[in-house]
Amino acid sequence: MRAGLSGLGRFSESGLLVLMSLALGDKHGYGVIVDIRDTFGIKLGPATLYQTLDRLEARGLIEPLAAEERRRPYRITSAGEAELREQLLQMQRLAAAGLERLAES
Amino acid sequence: MSRLTRLYPPRWRARYETEFDALLEALPLGLSDRLDIVRGAFIAWLTPPYGYSMRRSRVWPALVVATTILFVSAAASARETPLAAQAQYQVYVDWETGAYGAHPSTYPVLDLTIHNRGSAIQHMILAFDFHRSARPVWHVASHPEGSATIFFRPTAVTVPGSSYAWSLGSVPHSASTRFRVALDILRPHCTYTFFHVYAVVGHPGRRVPVEGGAMGGGCGMGGAP
């Protein structure tokens, strides 16, 4: 089993968004959806969110906290933070290389 | 429980039902959300839960072993009496082996097969499953080391002129019946020998949605009524 986001297939993008949302603090499902919508302008479907949470938790990138009534908050783990940092740095390198090529053309 | 949440498999609901319902109640659900939920349910039924690996299970080793045994038994049974062209029923004892997730299982099977002009087959199978953790839905007996099970494959349609048959039936494991789709490769020159590969999806209660196995046949009694 691949441990990072790259093995999540169609859930890699939503996984990145969820990790970025949780990097700002623990949130339950509704909080994650609202945060991603307000911050990135992306609407995450409820099932997509929970399939993503399931996969992130299985990879140890997030962890569930004690339920608050019917809602359960999630927290990014240290492995999740490391993975998020690595993904963002990779995107930064990719963007820099692309912009450099555009400048040269 | 939301009607939409009911679409999800029990193993998924056991983990997420409460919080997922709370989320659905908090969200103004539009058409795209409902489609997302339906699609999510479809994926949840068909996709192995994360962490499950076919390579980690014993499905494939069991298939290899079963296939080897099958060909040995087929070779041994090939000298038996050929299947009578007008045979309408057969009773025989065979075996089935498979891997139910990480647990290989082999058990004898008493099989009543009813032929209908050679184009359709009805199976009534009495299987004695000595798999410890399998919990068949139809118990006819129980034992600490296993249980006996009756299951019924209601349809098996042969392709005319060929030795193949597709069957669709029920699976009596995990306290629930699940559909089983199987391909039987019949050997008409033996009384009835077949290779049976099947897959089961959507196991409740266990994080193993896919099963694999092989079924080998022996030769038995048969004839026209």
CSV table of C-alpha atoms in Angstrom, one decimal, chain A residues 2-9 11-20 56 59 61 76 78-96:
chain,number,residue,atom,x,y,z
A,2,ARG,CA,1.4,3.4,-0.9
A,3,ALA,CA,1.5,5.7,2.0
A,4,GLY,CA,1.2,9.1,0.5
A,5,LEU,CA,-1.4,11.1,-1.4
A,6,SER,CA,-0.1,9.9,-4.7
A,7,GLY,CA,-1.7,6.5,-4.3
A,8,LEU,CA,-5.2,7.9,-3.6
A,9,GLY,CA,-6.1,8.0,-7.3
A,11,PHE,CA,-9.1,11.2,-4.2
A,12,SER,CA,-5.7,12.7,-4.3
A,13,GLU,CA,-6.9,16.2,-5.1
A,14,SER,CA,-9.7,16.1,-2.4
A,15,GLY,CA,-7.1,14.5,0.0
A,16,LEU,CA,-4.8,17.5,-0.5
A,17,LEU,CA,-7.7,19.9,0.1
A,18,VAL,CA,-8.8,18.1,3.3
A,19,LEU,CA,-5.2,18.1,4.6
A,20,MET,CA,-4.9,21.8,3.9
A,56,LEU,CA,-6.6,9.5,4.7
A,59,ARG,CA,-2.9,6.0,5.7
A,61,LEU,CA,-2.5,11.1,7.6
A,76,ILE,CA,-4.1,16.1,10.8
A,78,SER,CA,2.4,14.6,11.9
A,79,ALA,CA,2.7,12.2,9.0
A,80,GLY,CA,-0.2,14.2,7.3
A,81,GLU,CA,1.6,17.4,7.9
A,82,ALA,CA,4.8,16.0,6.4
A,83,GLU,CA,2.9,14.7,3.4
A,84,LEU,CA,1.1,18.0,2.9
A,85,ARG,CA,4.4,19.9,3.1
A,86,GLU,CA,6.0,17.6,0.5
A,87,GLN,CA,3.0,17.8,-1.9
A,88,LEU,CA,2.9,21.6,-1.7
A,89,LEU,CA,6.7,21.9,-2.2
A,90,GLN,CA,6.4,19.7,-5.2
A,91,MET,CA,3.6,21.8,-6.6
A,92,GLN,CA,5.7,24.9,-5.9
A,93,ARG,CA,8.6,23.4,-7.8
A,94,LEU,CA,6.3,22.5,-10.7
A,95,ALA,CA,4.8,25.9,-10.8
A,96,ALA,CA,8.2,27.6,-10.8
